[in-house]
PDB file of C-alpha atoms and ligand atoms in Angstrom:
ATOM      1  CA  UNK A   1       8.831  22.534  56.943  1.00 41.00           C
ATOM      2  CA  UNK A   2      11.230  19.760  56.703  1.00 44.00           C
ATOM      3  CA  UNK A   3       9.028  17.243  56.059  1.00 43.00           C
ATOM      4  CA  UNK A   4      10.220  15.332  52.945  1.00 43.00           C
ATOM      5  CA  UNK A   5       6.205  14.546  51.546  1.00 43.00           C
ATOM      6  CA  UNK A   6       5.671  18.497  52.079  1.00 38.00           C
ATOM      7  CA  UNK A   7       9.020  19.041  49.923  1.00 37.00           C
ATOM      8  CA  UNK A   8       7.877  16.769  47.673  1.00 40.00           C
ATOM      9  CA  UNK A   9       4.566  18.118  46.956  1.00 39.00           C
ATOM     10  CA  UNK A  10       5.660  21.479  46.830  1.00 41.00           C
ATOM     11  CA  UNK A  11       8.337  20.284  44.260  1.00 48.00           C
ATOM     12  CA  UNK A  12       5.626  18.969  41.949  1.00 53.00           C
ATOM     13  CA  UNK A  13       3.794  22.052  42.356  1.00 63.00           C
ATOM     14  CA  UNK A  14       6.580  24.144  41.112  1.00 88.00           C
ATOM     15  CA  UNK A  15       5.698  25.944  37.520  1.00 93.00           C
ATOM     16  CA  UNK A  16       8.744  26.713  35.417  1.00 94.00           C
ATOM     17  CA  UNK A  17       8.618  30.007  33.531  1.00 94.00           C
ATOM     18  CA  UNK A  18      10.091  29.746  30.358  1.00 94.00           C
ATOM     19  CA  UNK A  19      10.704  33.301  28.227  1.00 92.00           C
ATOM     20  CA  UNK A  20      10.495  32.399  24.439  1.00 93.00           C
ATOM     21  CA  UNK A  21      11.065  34.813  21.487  1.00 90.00           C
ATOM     22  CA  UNK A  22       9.435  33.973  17.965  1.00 93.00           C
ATOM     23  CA  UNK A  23      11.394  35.159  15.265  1.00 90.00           C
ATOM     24  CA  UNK A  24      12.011  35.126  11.758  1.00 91.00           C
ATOM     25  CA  UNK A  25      11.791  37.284   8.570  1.00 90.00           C
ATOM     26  CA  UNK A  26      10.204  40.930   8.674  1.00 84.00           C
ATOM     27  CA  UNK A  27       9.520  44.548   7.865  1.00 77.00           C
ATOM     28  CA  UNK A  28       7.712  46.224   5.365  1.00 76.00           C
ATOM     29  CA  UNK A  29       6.176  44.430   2.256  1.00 82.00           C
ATOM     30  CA  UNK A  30       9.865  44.658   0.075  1.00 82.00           C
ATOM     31  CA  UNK A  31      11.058  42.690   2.796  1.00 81.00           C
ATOM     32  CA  UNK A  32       9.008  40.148   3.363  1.00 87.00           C
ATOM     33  CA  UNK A  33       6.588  40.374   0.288  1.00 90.00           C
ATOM     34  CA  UNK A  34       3.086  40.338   0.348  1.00 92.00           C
ATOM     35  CA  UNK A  35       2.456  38.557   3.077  1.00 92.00           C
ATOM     36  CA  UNK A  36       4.553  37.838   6.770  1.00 92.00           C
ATOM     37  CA  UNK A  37       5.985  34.192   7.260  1.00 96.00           C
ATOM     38  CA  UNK A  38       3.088  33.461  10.211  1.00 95.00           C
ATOM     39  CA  UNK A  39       4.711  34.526  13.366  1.00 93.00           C
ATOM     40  CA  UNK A  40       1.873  35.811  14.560  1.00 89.00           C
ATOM     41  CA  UNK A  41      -0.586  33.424  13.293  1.00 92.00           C
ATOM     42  CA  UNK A  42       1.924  31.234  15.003  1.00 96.00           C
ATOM     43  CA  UNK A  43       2.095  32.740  18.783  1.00 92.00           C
ATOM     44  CA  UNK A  44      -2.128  33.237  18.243  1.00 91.00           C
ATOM     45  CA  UNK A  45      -2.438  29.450  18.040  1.00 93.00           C
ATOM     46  CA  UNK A  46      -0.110  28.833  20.534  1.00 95.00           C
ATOM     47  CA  UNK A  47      -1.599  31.513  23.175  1.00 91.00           C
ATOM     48  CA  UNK A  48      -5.209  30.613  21.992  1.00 83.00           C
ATOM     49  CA  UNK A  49      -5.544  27.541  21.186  1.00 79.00           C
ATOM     50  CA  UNK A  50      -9.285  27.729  20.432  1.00 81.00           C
ATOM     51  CA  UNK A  51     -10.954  27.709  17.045  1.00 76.00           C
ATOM     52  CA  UNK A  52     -12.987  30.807  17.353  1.00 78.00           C
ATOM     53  CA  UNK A  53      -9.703  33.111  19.173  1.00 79.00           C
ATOM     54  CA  UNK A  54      -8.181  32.283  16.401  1.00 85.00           C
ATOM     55  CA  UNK A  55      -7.290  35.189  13.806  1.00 79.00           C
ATOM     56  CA  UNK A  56      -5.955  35.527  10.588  1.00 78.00           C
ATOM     57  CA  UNK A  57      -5.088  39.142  10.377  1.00 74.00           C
ATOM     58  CA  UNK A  58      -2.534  40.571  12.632  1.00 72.00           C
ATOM     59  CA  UNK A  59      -1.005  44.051  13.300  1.00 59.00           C
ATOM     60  CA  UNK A  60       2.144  43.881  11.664  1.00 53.00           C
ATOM     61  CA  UNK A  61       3.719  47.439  10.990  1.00 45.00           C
ATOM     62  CA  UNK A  62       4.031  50.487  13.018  1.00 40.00           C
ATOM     63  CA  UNK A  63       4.061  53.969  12.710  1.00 35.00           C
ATOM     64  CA  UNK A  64       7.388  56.202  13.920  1.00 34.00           C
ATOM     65  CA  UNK A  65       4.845  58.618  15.757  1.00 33.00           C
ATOM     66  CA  UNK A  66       3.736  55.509  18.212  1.00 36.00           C
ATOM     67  CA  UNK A  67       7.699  56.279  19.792  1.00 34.00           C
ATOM     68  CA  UNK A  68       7.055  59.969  19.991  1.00 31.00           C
ATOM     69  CA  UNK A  69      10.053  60.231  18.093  1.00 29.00           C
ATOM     70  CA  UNK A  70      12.476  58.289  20.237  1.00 30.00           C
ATOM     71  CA  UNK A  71      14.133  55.843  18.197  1.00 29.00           C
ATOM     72  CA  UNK A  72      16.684  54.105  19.442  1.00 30.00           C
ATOM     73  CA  UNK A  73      17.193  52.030  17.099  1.00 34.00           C
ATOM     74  CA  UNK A  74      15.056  49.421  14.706  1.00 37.00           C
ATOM     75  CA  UNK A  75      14.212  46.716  16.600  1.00 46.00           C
ATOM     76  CA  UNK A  76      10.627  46.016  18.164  1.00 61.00           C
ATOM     77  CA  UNK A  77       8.708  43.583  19.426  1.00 68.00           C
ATOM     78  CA  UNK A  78       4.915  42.434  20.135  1.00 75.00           C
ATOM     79  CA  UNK A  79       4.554  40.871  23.964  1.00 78.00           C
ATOM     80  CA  UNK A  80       1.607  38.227  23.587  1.00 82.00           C
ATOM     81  CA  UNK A  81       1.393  37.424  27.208  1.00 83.00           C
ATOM     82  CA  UNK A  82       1.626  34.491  29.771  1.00 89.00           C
ATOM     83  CA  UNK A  83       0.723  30.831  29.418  1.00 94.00           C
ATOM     84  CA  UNK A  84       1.013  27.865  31.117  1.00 96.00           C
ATOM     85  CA  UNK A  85       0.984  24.308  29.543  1.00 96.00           C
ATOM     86  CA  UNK A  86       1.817  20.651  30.975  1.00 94.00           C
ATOM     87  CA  UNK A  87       4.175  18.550  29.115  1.00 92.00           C
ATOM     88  CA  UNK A  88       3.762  14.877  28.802  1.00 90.00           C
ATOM     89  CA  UNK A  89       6.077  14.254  31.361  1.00 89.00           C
ATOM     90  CA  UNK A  90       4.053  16.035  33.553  1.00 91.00           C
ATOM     91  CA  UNK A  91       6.215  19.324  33.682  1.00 93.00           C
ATOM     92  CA  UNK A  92       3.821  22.433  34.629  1.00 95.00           C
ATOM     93  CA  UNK A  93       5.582  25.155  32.277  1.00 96.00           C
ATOM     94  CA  UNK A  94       4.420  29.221  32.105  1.00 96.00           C
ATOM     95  CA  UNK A  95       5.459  30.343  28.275  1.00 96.00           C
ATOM     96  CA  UNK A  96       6.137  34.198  28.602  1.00 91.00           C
ATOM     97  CA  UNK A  97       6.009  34.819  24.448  1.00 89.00           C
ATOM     98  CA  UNK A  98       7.437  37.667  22.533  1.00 86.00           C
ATOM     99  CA  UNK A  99       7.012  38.372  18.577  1.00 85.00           C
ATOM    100  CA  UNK A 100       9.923  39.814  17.384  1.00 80.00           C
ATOM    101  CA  UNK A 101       8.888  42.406  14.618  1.00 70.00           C
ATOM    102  CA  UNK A 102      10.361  45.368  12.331  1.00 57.00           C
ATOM    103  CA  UNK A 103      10.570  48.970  12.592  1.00 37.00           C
ATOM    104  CA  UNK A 104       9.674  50.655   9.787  1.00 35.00           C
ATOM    105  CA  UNK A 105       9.787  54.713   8.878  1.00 33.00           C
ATOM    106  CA  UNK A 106       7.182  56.734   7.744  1.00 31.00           C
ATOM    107  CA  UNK A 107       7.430  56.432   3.984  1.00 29.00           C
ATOM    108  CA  UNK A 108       6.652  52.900   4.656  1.00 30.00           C
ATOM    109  CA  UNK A 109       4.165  53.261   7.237  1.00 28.00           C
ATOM    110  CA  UNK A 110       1.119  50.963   5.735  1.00 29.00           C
ATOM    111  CA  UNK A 111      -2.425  51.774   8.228  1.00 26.00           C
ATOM    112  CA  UNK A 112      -3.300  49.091  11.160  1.00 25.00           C
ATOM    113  CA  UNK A 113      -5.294  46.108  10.283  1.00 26.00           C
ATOM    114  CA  UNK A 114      -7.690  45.175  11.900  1.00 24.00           C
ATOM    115  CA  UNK A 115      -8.203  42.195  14.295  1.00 26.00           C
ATOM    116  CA  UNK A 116      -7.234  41.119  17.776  1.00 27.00           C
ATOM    117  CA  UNK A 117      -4.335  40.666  18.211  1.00 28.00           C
ATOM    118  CA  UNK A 118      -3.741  40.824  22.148  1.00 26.00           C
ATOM    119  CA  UNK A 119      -0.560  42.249  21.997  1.00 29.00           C
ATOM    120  CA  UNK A 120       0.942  45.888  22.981  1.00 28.00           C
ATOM    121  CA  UNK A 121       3.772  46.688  20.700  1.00 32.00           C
ATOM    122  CA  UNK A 122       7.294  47.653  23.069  1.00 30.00           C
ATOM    123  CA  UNK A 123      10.713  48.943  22.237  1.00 31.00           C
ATOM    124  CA  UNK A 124      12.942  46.063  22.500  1.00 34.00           C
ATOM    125  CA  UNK A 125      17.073  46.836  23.208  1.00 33.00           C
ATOM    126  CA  UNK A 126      19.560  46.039  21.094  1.00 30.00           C
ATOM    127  CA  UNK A 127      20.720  43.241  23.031  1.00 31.00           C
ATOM    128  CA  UNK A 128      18.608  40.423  21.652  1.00 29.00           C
ATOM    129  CA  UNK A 129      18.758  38.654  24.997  1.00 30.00           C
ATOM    130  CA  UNK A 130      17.713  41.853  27.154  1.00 29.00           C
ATOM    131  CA  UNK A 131      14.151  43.259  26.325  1.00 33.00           C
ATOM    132  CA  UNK A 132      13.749  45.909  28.077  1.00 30.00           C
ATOM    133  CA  UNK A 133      10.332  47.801  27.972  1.00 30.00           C
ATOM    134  CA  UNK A 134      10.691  51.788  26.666  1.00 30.00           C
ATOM    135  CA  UNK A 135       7.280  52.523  25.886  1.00 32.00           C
ATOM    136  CA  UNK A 136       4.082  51.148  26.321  1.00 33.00           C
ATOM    137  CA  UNK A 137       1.318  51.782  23.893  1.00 38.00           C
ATOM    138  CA  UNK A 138      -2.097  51.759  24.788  1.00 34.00           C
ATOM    139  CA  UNK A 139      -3.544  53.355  21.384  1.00 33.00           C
ATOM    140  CA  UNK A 140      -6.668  50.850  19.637  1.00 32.00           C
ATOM    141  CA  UNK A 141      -8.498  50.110  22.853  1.00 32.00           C
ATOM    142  CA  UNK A 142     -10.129  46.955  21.234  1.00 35.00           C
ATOM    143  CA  UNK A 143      -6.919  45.122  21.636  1.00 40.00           C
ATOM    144  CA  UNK A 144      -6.337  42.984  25.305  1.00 50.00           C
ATOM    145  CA  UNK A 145      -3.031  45.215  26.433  1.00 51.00           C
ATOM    146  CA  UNK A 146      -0.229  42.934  27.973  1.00 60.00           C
ATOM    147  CA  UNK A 147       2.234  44.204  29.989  1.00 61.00           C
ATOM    148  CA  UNK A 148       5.660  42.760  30.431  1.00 63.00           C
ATOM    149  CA  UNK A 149       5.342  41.799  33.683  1.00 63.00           C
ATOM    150  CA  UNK A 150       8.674  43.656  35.342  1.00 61.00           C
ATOM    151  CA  UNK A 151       9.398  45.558  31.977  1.00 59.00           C
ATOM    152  CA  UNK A 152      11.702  43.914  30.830  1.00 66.00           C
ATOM    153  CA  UNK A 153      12.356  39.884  30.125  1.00 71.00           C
ATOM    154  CA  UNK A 154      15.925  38.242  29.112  1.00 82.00           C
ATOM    155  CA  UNK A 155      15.201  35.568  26.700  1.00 86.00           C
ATOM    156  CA  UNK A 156      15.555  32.133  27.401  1.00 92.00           C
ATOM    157  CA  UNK A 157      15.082  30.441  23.822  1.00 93.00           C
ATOM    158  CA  UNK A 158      14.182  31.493  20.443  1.00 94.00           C
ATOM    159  CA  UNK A 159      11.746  30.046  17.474  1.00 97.00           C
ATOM    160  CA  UNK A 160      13.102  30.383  14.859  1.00 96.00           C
ATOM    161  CA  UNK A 161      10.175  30.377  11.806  1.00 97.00           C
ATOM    162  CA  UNK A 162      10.726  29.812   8.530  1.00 98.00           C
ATOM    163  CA  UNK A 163       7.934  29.911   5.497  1.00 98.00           C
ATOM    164  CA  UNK A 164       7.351  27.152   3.269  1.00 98.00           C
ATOM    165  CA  UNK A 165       4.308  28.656   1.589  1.00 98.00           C
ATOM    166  CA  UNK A 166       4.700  30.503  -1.919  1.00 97.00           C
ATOM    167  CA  UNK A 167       4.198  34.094  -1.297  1.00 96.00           C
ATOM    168  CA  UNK A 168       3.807  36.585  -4.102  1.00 95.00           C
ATOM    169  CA  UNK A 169       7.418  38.978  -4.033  1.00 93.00           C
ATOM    170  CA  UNK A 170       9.524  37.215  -1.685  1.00 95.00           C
ATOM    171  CA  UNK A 171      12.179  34.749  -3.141  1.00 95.00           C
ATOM    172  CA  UNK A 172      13.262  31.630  -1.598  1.00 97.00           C
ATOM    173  CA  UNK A 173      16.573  32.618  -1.946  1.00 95.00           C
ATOM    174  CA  UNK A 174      15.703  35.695   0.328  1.00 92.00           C
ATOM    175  CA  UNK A 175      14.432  34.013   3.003  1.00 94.00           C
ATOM    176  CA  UNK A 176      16.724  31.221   3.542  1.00 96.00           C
ATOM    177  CA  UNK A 177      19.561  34.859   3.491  1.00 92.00           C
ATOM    178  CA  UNK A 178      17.720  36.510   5.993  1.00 89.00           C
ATOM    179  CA  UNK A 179      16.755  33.329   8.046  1.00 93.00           C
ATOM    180  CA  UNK A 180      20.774  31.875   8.091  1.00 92.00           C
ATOM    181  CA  UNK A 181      21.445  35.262   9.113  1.00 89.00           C
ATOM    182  CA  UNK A 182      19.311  35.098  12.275  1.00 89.00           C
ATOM    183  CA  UNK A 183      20.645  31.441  13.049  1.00 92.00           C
ATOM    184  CA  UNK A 184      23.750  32.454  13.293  1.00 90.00           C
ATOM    185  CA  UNK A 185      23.323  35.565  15.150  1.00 86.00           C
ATOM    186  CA  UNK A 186      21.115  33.527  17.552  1.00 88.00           C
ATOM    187  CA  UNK A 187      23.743  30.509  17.998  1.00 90.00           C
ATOM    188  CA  UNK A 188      26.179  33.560  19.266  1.00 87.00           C
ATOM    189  CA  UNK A 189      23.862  33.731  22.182  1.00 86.00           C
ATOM    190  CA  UNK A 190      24.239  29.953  23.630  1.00 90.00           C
ATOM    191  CA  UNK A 191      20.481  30.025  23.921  1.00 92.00           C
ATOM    192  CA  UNK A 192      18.606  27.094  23.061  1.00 96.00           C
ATOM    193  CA  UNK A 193      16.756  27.176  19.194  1.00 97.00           C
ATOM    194  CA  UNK A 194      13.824  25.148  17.666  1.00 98.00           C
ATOM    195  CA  UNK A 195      13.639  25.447  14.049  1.00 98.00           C
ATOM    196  CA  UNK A 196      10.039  25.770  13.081  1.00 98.00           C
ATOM    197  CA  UNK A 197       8.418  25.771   9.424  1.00 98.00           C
ATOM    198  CA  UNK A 198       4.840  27.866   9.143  1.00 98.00           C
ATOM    199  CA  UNK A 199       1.969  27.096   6.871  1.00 98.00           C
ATOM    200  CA  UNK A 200       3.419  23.621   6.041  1.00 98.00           C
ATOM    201  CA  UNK A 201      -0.868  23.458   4.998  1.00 98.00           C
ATOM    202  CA  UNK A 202       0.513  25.053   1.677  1.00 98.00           C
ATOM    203  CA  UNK A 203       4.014  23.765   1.452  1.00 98.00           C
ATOM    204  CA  UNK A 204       5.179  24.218  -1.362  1.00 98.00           C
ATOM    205  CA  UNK A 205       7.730  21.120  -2.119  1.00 98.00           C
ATOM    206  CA  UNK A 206      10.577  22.539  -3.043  1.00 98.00           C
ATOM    207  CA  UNK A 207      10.694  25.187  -0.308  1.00 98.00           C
ATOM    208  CA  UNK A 208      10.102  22.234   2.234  1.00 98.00           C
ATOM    209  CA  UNK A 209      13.410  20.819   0.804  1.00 98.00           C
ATOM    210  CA  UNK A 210      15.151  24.377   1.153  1.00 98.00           C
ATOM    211  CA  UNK A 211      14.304  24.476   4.353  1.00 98.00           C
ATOM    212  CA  UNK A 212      15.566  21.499   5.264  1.00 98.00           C
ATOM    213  CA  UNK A 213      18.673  22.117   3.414  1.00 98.00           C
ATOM    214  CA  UNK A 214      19.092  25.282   5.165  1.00 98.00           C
ATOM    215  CA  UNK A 215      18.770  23.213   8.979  1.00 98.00           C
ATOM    216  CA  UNK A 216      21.017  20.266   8.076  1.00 98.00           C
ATOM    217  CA  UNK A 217      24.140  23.177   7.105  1.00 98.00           C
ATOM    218  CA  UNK A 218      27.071  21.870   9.573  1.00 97.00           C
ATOM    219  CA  UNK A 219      26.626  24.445  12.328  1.00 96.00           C
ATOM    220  CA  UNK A 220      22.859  24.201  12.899  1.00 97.00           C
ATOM    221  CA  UNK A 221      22.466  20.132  12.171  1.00 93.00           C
ATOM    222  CA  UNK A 222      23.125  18.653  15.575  1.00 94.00           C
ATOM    223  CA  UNK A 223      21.917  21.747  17.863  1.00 96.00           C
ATOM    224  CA  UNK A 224      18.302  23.036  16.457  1.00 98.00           C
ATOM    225  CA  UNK A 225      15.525  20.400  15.888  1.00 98.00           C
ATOM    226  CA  UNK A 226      12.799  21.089  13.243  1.00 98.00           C
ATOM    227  CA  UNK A 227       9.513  21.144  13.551  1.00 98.00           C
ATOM    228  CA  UNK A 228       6.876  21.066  10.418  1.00 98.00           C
ATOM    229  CA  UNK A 229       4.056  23.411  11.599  1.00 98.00           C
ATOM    230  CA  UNK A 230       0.552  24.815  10.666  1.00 97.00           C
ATOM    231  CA  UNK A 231      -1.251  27.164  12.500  1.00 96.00           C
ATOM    232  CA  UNK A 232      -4.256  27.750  10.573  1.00 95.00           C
ATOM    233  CA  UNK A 233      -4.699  23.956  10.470  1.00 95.00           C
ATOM    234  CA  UNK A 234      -3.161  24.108  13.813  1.00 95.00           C
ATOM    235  CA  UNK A 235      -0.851  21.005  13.632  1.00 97.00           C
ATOM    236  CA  UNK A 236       2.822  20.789  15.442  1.00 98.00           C
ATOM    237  CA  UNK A 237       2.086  24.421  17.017  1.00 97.00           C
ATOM    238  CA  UNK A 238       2.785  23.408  21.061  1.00 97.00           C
ATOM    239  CA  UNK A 239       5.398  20.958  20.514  1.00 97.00           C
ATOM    240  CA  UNK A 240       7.777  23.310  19.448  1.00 98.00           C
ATOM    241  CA  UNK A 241       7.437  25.317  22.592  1.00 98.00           C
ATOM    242  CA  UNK A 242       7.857  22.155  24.739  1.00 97.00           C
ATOM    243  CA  UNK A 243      11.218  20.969  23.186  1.00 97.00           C
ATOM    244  CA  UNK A 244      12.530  24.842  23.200  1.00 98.00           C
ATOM    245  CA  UNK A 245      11.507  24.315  27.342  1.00 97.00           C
ATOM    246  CA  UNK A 246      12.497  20.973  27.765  1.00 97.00           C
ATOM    247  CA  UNK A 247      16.231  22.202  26.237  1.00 97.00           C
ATOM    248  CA  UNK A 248      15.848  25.240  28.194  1.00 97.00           C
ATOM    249  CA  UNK A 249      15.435  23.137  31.728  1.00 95.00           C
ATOM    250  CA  UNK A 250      17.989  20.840  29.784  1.00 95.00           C
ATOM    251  CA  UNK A 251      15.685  17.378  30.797  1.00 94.00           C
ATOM    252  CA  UNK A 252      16.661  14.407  29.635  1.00 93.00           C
ATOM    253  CA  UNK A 253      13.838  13.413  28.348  1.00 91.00           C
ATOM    254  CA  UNK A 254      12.522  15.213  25.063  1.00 94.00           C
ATOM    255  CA  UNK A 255       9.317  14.874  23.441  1.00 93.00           C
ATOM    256  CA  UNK A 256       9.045  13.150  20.124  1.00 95.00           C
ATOM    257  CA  UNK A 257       8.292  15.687  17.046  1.00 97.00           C
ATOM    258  CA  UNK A 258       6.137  13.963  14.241  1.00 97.00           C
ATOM    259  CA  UNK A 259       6.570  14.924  10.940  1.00 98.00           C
ATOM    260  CA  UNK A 260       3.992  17.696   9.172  1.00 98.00           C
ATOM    261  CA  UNK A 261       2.027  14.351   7.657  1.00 97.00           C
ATOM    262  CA  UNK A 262       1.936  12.128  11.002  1.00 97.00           C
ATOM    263  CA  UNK A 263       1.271  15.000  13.151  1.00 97.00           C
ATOM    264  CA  UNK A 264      -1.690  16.253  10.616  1.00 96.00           C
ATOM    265  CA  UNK A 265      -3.029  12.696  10.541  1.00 94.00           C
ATOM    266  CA  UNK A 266      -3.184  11.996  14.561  1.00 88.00           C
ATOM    267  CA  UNK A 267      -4.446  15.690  14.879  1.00 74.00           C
TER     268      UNK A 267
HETATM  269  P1  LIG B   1       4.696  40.280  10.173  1.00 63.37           P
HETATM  270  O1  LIG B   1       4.418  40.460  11.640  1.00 63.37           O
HETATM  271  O2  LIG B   1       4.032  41.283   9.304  1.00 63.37           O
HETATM  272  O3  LIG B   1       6.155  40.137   9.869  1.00 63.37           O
HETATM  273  O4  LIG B   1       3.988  38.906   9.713  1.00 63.37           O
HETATM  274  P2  LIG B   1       3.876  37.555  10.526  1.00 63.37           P
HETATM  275  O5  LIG B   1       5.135  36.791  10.375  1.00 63.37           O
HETATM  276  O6  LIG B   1       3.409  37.822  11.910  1.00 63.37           O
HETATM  277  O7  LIG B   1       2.746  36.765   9.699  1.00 63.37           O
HETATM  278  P3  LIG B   1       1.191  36.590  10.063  1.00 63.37           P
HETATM  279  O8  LIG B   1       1.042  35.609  11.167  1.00 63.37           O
HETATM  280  O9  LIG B   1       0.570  37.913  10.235  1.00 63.37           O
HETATM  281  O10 LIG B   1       0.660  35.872   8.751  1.00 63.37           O
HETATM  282  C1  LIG B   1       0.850  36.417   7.467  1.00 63.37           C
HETATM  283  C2  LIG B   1      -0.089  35.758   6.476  1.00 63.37           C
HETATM  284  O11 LIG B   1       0.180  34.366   6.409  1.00 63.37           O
HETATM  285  C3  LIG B   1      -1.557  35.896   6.859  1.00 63.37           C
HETATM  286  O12 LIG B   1      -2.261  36.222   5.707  1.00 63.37           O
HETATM  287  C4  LIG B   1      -1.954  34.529   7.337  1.00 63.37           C
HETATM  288  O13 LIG B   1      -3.275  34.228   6.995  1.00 63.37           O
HETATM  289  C5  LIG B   1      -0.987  33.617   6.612  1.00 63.37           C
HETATM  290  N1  LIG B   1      -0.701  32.440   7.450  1.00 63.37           N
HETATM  291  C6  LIG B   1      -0.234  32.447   8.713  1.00 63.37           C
HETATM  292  N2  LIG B   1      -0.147  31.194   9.204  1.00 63.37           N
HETATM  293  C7  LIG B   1      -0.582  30.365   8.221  1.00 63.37           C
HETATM  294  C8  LIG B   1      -0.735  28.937   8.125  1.00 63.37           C
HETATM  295  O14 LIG B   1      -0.493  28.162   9.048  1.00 63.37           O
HETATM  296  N3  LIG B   1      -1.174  28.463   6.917  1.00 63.37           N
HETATM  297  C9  LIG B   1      -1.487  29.279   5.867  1.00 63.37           C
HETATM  298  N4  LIG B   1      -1.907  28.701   4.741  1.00 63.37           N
HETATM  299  N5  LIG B   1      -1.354  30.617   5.943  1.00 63.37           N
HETATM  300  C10 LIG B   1      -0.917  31.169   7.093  1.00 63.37           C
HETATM  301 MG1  LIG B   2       3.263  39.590  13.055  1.00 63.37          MG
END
């Protein structure tokens, strides 16, 4: 048992688990306008990285009656499962990914899409570390139903997504509110952050250079790198994850994020 080769091998063998939150703006439609900023589009690339388990349409509301009435308060979340992926160091890592979403009430309430989605919406806890799991909803059969593994999961790092795509009734000046708003709430926590642009496949330029603006501010600059990413073309979608890890497991060594253009052009 003390042999140092058996030590050594059993080392190498070891997987890290990493817990990762994806977050960014949400709610109902005057929220976030007509369409969501592509978390899910986002953690369905990453968690499926094949063409044809990719979707485009994802559950994004919910109905008050799923919590029989028990609300706590107005957070949720979506738990997309487990994953493991090597980095290029060689680092075995096992992503446990949550979406965070919105609660909305019943004047709201907008029907299910359809579309897998292989996630079972939980009750999250206030605590935006702690997730804790409250109910667990089994209701459209069609969808693959993940289970937090112990019920709950404290988060080890966040995404933090941000949209630069034109989308018909959301301002830019909303999202850059609601996305500083998150930053700093997340910086509170200590936990690492990757900054993470969606649908950079229809950037629109001068949301690009918001969003850069908004990541350069004083208090984000030196701690949260950026990543320029596109899920439906899928380009930059696992490198994020691996910096959030490799600043998780604090390595010295960090893999090196091309920008949207080089990474779509070695793709
Ligand atoms: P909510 O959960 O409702 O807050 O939305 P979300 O943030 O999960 O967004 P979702 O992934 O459901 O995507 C919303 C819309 O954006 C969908 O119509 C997607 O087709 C579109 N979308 C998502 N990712 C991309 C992308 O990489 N490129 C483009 N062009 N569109 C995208
Ligand atoms: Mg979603």
């Amino acid at each position: 048992r003390s042999d140092p080769v058996t030590t050594m091998a059993r080392k190498g063998d070891t997987i890290r688990s990493i817990n990762v939150a994806v977050v960014g703006l949400s709610g109902v439609e005057k929220d976030k306008g007509h369409a969501g900023v592509g978390k899910s589009c986002f953690c369905n690339r990453f968690m499926r990285p094949h063409a044809e388990d990719y979707n485009v349409d994802h559950i994004s509301v919910l109905s008050q009656t799923d919590f029989s009435g028990r609300v706590v308060n107005n957070d949720h979340f979506l738990y997309w499962g487990e994953i493991i992926k090597t980095s290029e160091e060689g680092v075995d890592y096992q992503f446990s990914l949550i979406e965070q979403t919105e609660f909305i009430d019943d004047a709201s309430f907008q029907p299910f899409k359809g579309g897998q989605n292989g996630a079972v919406r939980q009750k999250m806890r206030r605590d935006e570390t702690n997730f804790r799991r409250e109910t667990h909803l089994g209701i459209e059969k069609e969808y693959e139903q993940k289970v937090l593994p112990d019920g709950k999961l404290n988060v080890d790092g966040f995404l933090c997504v941000f949209d630069v795509s034109v989308v018909p009734s959301r301002s830019i000046e909303k999202q850059v509110e609601f996305v500083s708003a998150i930053l700093n709430n997340l910086i509170k926590t200590k936990k690492p952050i990757v900054y993470v642009t969606t649908k950079n496949d229809e950037a629109n330029e001068g949301y690009v250079r918001e969003a850069h603006k908004l990541i350069q501010r004083n208090e984000f600059k030196n701690s949260i790198p950026m990543v320029e990413s596109s899920a439906h073309d899928n380009v930059n979608i696992d490198i994020g994850f691996m910096l959030l890890a490799q600043m998780i497991d604090k390595t010295k060594v960090r893999s090196k994020v091309l920008s949207y253009t080089e990474a779509a052009l070695v793709r």
